[in-house]
Short mmCIF file of C-alpha atoms in Angstrom, two decimals:
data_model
loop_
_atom_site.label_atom_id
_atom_site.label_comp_id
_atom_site.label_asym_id
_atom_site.label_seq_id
_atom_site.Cartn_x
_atom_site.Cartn_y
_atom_site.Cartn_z
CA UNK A 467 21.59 -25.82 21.84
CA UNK A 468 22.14 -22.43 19.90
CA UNK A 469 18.12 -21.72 20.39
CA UNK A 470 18.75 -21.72 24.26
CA UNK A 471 21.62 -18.83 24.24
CA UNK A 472 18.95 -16.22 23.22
CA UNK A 473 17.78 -16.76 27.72
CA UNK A 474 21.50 -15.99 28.57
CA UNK A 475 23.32 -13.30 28.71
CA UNK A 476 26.44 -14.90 29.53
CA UNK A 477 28.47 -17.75 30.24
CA UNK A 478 26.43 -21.47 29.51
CA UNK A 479 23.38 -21.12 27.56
CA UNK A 480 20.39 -23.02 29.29
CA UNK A 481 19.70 -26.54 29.86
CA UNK A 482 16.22 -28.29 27.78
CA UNK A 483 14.57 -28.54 31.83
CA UNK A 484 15.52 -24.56 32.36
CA UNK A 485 14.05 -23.54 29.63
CA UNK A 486 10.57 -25.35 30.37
CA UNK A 487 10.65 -23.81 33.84
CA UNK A 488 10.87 -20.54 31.85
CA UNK A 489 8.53 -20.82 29.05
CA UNK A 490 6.33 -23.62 30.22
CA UNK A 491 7.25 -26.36 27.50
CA UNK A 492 5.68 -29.88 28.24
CA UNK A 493 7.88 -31.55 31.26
CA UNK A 494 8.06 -34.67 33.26
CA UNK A 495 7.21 -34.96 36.49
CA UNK A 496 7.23 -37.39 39.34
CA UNK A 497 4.32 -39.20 38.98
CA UNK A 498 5.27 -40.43 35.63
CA UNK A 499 2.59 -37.64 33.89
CA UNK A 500 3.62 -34.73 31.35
CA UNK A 501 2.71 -31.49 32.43
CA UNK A 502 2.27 -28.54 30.33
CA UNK A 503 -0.30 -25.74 30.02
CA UNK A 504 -2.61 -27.66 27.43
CA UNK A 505 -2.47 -30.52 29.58
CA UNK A 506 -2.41 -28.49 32.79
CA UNK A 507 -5.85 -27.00 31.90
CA UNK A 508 -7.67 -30.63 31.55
CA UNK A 509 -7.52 -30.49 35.63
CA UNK A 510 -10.71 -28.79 36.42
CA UNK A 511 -8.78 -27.31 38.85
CA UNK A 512 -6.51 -25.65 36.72
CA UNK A 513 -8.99 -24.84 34.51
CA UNK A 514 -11.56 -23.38 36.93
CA UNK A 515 -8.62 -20.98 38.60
CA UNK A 516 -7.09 -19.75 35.36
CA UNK A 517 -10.61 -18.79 33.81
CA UNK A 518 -11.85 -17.42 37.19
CA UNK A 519 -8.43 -15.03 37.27
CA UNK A 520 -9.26 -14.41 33.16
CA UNK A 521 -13.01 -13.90 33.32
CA UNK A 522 -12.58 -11.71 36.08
CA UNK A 523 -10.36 -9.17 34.44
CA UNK A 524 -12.19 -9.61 31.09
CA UNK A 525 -15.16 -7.87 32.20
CA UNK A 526 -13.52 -5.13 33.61
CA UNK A 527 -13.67 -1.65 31.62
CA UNK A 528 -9.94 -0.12 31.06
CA UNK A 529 -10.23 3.68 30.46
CA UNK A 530 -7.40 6.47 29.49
CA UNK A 531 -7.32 9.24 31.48
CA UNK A 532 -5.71 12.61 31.10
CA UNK A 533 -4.57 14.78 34.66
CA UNK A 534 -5.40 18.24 34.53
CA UNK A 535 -5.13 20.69 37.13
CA UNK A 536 -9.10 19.92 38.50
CA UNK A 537 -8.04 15.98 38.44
CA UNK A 538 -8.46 13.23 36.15
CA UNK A 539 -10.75 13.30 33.23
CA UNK A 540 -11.49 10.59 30.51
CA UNK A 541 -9.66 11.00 27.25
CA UNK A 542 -12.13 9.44 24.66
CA UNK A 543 -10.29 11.42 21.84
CA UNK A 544 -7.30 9.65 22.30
CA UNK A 545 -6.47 6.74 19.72
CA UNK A 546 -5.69 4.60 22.24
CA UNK A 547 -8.51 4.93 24.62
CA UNK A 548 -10.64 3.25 21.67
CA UNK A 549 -7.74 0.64 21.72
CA UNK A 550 -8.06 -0.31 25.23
CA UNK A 551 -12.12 0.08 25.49
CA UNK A 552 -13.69 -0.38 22.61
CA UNK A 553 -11.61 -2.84 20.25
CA UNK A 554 -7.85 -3.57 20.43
CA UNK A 555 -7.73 -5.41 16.63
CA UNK A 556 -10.23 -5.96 14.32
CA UNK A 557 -10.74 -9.21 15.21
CA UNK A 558 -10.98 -9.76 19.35
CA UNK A 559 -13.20 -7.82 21.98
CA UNK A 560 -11.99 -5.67 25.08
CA UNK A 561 -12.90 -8.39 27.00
CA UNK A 562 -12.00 -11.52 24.61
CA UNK A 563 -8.26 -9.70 24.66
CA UNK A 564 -8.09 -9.15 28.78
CA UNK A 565 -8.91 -12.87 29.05
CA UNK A 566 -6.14 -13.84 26.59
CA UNK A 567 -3.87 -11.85 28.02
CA UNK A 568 -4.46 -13.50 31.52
CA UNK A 569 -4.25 -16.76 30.56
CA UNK A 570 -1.28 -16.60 29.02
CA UNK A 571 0.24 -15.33 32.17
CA UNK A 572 -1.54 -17.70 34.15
CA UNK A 573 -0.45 -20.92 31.95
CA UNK A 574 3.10 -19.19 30.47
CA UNK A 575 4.09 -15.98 32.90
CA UNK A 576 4.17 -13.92 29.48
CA UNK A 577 2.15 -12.13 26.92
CA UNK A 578 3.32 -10.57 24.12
CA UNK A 579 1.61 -8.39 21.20
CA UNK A 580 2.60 -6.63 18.29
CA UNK A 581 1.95 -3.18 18.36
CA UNK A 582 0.88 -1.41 14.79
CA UNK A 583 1.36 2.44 14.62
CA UNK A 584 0.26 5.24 12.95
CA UNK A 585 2.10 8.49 13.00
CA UNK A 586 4.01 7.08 16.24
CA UNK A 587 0.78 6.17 18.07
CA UNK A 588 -0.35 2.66 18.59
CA UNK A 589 -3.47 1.55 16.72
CA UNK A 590 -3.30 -1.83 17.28
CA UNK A 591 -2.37 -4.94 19.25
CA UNK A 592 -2.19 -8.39 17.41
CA UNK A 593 -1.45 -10.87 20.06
CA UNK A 594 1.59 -13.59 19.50
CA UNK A 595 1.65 -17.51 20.63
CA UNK A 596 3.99 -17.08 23.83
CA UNK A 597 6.15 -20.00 22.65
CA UNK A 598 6.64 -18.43 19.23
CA UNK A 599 8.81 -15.77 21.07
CA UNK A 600 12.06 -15.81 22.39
CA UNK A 601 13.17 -12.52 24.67
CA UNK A 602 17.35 -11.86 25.19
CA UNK A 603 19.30 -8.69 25.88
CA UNK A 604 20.95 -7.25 23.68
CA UNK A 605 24.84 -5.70 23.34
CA UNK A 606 22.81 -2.15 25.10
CA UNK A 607 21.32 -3.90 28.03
CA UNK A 608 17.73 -3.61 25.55
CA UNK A 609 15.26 -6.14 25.38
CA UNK A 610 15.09 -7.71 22.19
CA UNK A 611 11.99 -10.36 20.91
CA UNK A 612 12.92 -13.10 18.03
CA UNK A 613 9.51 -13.46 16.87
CA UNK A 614 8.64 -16.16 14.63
CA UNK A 615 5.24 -15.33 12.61
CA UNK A 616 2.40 -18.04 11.11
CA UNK A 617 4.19 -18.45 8.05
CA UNK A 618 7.20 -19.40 9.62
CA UNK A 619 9.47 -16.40 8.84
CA UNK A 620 11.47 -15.10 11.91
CA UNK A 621 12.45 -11.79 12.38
CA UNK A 622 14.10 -9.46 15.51
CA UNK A 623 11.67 -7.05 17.06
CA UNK A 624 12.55 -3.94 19.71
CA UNK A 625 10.42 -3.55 22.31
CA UNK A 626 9.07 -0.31 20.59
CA UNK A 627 7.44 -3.25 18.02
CA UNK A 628 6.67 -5.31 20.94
CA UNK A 629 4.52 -5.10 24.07
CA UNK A 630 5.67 -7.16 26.87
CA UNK A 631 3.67 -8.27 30.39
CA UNK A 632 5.02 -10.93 32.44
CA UNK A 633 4.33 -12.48 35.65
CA UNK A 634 7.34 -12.79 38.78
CA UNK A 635 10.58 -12.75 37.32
CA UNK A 636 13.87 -13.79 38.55
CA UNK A 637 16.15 -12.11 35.41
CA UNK A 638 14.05 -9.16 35.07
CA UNK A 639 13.11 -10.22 31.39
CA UNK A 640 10.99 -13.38 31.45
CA UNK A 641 8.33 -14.18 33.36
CA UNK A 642 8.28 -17.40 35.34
CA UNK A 643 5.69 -20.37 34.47
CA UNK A 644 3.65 -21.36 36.99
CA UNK A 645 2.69 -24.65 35.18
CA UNK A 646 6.61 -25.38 35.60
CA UNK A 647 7.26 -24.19 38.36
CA UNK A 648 4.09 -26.25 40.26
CA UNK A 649 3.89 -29.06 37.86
CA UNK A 650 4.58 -31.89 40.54
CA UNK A 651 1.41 -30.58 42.27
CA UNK A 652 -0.46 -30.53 38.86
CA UNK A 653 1.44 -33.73 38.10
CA UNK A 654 -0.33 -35.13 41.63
CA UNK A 655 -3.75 -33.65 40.35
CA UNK A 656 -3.34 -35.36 36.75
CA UNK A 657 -2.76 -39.02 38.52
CA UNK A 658 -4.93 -39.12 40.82
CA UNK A 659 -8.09 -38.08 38.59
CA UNK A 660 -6.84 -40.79 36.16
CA UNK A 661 -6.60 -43.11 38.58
CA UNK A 662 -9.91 -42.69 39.87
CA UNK A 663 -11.16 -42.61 36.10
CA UNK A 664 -9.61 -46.11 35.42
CA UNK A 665 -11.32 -47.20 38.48
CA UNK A 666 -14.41 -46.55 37.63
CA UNK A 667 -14.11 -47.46 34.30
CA UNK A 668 -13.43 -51.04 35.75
CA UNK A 669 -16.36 -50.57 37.10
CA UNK A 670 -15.02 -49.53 40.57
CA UNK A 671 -13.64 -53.26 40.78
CA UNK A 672 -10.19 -53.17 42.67
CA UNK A 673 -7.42 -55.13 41.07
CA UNK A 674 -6.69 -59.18 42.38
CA UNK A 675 -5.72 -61.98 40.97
CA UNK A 676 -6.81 -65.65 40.48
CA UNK A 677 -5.37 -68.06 42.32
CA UNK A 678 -5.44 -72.30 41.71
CA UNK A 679 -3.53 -74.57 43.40
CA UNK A 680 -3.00 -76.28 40.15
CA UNK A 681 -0.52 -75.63 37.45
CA UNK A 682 -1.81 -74.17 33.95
CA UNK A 683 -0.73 -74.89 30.57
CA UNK A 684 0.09 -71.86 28.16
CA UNK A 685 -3.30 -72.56 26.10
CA UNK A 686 -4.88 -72.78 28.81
CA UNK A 687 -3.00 -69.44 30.72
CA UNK A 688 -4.09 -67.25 27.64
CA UNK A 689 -7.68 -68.47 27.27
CA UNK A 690 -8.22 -67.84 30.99
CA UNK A 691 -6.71 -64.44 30.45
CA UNK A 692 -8.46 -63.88 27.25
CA UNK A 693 -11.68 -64.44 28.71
CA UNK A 694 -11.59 -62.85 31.89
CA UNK A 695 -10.64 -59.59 30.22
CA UNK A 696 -13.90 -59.98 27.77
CA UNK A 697 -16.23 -61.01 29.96
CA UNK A 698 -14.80 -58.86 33.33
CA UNK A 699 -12.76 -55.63 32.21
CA UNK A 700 -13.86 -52.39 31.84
CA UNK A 701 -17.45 -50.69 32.91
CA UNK A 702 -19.94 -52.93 30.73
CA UNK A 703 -19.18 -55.81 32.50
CA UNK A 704 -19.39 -54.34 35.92
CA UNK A 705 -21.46 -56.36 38.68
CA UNK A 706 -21.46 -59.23 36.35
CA UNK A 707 -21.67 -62.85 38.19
CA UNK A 708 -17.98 -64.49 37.80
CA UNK A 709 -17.65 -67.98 36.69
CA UNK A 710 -14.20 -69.76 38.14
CA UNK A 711 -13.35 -73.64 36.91
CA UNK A 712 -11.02 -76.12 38.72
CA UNK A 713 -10.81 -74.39 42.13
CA UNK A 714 -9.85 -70.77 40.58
CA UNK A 715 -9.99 -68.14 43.58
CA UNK A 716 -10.37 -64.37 43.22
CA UNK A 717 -8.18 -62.47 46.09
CA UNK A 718 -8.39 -58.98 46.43
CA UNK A 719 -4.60 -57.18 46.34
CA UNK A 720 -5.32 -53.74 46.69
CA UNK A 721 -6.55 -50.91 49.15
CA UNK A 722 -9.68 -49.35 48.36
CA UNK A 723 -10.20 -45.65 47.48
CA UNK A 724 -10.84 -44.72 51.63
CA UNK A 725 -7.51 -46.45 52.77
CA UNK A 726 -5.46 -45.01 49.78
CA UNK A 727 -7.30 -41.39 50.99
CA UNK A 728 -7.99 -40.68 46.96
CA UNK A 729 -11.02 -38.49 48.33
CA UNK A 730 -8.39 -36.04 50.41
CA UNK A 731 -5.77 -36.74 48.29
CA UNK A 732 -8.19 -34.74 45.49
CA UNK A 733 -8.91 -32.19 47.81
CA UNK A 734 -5.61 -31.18 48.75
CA UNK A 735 -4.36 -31.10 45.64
CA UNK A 736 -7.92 -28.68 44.36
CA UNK A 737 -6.28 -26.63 47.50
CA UNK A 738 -2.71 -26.93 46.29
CA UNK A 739 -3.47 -25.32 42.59
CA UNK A 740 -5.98 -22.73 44.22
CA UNK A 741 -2.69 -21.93 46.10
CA UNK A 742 -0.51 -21.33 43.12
CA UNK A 743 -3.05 -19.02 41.08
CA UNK A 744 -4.16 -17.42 44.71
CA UNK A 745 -7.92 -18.23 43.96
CA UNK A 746 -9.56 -18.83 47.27
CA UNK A 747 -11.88 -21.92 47.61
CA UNK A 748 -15.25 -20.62 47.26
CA UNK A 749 -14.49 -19.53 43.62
CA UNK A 750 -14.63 -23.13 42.57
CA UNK A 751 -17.78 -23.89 44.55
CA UNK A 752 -15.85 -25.44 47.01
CA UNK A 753 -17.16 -23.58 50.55
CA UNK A 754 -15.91 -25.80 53.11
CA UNK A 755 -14.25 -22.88 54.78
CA UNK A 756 -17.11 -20.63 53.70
CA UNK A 757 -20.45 -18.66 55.89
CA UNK A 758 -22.23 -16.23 55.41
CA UNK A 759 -19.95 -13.92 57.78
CA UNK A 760 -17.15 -14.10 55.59
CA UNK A 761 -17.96 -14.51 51.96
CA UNK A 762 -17.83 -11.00 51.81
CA UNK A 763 -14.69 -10.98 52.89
CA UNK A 764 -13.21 -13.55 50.74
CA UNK A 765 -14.32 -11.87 48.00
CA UNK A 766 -12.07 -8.11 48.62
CA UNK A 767 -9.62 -10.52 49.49
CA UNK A 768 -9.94 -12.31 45.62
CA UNK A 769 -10.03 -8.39 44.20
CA UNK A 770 -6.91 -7.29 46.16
CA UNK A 771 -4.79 -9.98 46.36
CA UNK A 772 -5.55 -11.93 43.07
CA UNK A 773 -6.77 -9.34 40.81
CA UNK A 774 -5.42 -6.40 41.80
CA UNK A 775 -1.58 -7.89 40.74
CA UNK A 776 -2.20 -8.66 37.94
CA UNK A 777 -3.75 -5.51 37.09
CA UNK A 778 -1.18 -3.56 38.28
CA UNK A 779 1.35 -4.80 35.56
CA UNK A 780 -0.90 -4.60 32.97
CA UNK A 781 -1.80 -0.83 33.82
CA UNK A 782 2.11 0.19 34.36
CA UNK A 783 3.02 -2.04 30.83
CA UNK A 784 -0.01 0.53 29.00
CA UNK A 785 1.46 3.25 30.89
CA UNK A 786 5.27 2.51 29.75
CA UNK A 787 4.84 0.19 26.74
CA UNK A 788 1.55 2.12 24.98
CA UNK A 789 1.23 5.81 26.09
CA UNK A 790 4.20 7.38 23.76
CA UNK A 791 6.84 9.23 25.63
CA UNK A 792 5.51 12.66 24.89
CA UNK A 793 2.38 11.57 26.74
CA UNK A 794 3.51 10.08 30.19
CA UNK A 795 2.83 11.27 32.91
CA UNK A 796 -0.24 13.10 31.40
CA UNK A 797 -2.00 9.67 30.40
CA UNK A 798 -2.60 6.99 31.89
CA UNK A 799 -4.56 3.75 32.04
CA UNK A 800 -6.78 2.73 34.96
CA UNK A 801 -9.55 -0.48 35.62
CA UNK A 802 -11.96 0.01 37.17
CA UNK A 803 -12.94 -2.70 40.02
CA UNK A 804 -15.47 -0.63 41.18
CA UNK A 805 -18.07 -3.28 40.56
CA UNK A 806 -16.71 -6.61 42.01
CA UNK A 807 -16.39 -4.14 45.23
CA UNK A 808 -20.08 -3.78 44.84
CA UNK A 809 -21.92 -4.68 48.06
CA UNK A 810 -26.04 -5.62 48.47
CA UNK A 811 -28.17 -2.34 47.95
CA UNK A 812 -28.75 -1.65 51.13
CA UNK A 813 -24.97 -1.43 52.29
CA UNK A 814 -24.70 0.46 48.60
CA UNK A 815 -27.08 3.43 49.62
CA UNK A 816 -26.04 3.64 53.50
CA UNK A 817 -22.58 4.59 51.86
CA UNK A 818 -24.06 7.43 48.93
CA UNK A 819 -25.83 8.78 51.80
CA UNK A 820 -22.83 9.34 54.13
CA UNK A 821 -21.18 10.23 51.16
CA UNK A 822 -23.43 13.05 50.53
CA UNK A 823 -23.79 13.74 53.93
CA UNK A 824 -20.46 14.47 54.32
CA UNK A 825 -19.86 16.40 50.44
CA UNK A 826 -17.56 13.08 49.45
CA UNK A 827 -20.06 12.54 46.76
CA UNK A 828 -22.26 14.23 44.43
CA UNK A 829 -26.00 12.96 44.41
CA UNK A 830 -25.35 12.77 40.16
CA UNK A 831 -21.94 10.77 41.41
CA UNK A 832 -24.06 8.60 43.17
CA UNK A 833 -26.65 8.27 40.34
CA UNK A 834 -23.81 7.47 37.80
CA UNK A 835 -22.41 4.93 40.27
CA UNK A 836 -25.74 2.91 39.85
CA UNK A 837 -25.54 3.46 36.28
CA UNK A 838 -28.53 6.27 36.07
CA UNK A 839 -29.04 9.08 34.41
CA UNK A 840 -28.27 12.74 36.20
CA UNK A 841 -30.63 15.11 37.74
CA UNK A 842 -30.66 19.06 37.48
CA UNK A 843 -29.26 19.88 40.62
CA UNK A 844 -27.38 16.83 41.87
CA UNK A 845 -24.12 18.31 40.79
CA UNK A 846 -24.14 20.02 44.22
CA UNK A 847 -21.73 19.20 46.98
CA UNK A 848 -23.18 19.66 50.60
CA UNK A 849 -21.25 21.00 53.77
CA UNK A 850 -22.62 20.01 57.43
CA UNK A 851 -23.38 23.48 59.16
CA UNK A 852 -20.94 22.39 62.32
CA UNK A 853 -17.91 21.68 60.07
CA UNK A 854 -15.69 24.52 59.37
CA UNK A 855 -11.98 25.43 59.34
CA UNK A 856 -12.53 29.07 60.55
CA UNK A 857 -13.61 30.03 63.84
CA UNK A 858 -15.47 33.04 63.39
CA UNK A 859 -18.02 31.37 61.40
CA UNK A 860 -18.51 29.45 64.06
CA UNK A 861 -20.11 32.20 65.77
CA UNK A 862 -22.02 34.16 62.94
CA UNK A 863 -23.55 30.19 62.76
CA UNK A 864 -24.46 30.60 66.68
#
């Protein structure tokens, strides 16, 4: 019990089921099924929603940028906008790391990395197992990481060694699983497709029994068992012709897949998990619910209320966790979401036009937006002739 005092701060350290619900160890659940995130993530459900959330953010560009007095500007000089945009280790892509990071959040409700400096500035990010890492407070009220590395050595780390993102928390140190916390659903979703895989792989025979109005000896109880497992169990010997001696009767004893509702049963629960991550429907090419009037619309929602989260923490962790403290405030990381928000051409131009129109946009802003090169002369910003703010030039214009 010593490992779980590291999650308290005081009085009684925590129980073996507290600390799954924290870290997302393998638990039981109602259904008789172990739920944890490996096994969470053989739902399809599961699966589909966590890489969805991952894949999403993984092909998103993170840039640094530096405020000056005109606004922002990129800082490709700075160490760690390579770090965040080109490669954060020598070993894992931009996009490779986002998705990691996600997934652990997704499956644990932490990620944590090792940062490697160089002259005080942060070179590097080597990613740790989330269950190789155990987060307490220390004497100061600082969070302190007992890491325990590949070749088993432990050691303590500050959070100046280590960089920390977690999901909803209810200590303000760990982030809560949501494989732990929702495992009964998931528990629901694990039965039920094994129960419609054993089904089928008795070749969608419900189960019954034989019945004889005659009394059997034990030779002849196990040869009549024997046999009708060989010749009648499992999906080779579906729809094969079955031979009863001495009066045996086959009776049906259970409900079939429509009066046990397995169909909806499957469905709600594909509705229950796309609850938990927030992933609407149509993201798992389930479109029910779905037209063609609000697709659209279902989409922003996926960007600001699934995405947008999650990218929030990530940028304020870079921001507070990455930037060094002589740097804050004049650096900062930002995604850019720009093109999931990407409507059809048509829709795209209308809006550089009134953008233009109305000297929002540049027409080089506009050319850069759909990834072109610029053209002398596009770096101009227009005014309409009827919009001023003083009056007189209202009537020099007359």
């Amino acid at each position: 019990m010593n490992l779980f005092k590291f999650f308290k701060r005081k009085g009684n350290p925590f129980s073996p089921q507290d600390l799954a619900d924290y870290i997302g160890f393998s638990v039981d659940t109602y259904t008789g099924r172990r739920v944890s995130p490996a096994l969470a993530l053989k739902l399809t459900a599961v699966f589909g929603c966590v890489r969805v959330l991952a894949e999403s953010v993984g092909m998103l560009p993170c840039f640094l940028y530096q405020s000056t007095d005109n606004g922002r500007i990129k800082a490709p000089k700075e160490k760690l906008y390579s770090l965040l945009y080109i490669a954060p280790n020598e070993y894992m892509t931009p996009q490779e790391f986002w998705e990691y990071l996600i997934g652990c959040l997704c499956l644990r409700g932490n990620f944590y990395a090792y940062k490697v400096k160089v002259f005080g500035e942060v070179v590097e990010l080597l990613p740790l197992l989330p269950d190789s890492v155990l987060p307490k407070l220390n004497e100061k009220w600082e969070p302190v990481y007992q890491v325990t590395f590949p070749d088993g050595s432990c050691k303590t780390l500050s959070q100046n060694e280590i960089w920390h993102v977690r999901t909803f928390t209810t200590d303000s140190l760990i982030g809560l699983s949501p494989i732990s916390y929702a495992r009964q659903a998931i528990g629901l979703g694990l039965a039920t497709e094994e129960h419609g895989a054993r089904l089928f792989n008795n070749g969608a025979v419900p189960r019954g029994v034989l019945q004889t109005d005659d009394s059997l000896t034990d030779e002849a109880y196990k040869h009549l068992k024997d046999s009708f497992q060989e010749q009648h169990q499992g999906l080779s010997n579906a729809h094969k012709p079955m031979i009863l001696e001495k009066g045996l009767k086959w009776n049906n004893i259970s409900m079939s897949a429509e009066d046990a509702q397995f169909l909806d049963t499957r469905k709600f629960q594909l509705e229950e998990i796309c609850r938990i991550f927030r992933v609407p429907l149509h993201m798992l090419q389930n479109t029910d619910r779905a037209t063609f009037n609000n697709i659209e619309n279902l989409g922003m929602g996926f960007v600001n209320y699934s995405l947008v989260p999650y990218l929030t923490r990530i940028e304020q962790r870079i921001n507070n966790g990455l930037v060094s403290k002589e740097k804050r405030g004049q650096f900062y990381a930002k995604f850019n979401v720009g093109a999931l928000l990407r409507g059809d051409m048509k829709s795209r131009y209308e809006s550089y036009a009134t953008g233009i129109n109305w000297g929002i946009l540049s027409p080089n802003e506009c050319r850069d937006l759909e990834e072109r090169n610029p053209r002398e002369g596009g770096d101009v910003y227009l005014t309409p002739m009827n919009m001023t703010t003083k009056p007189q030039d209202n009537d020099n214009v007359k």
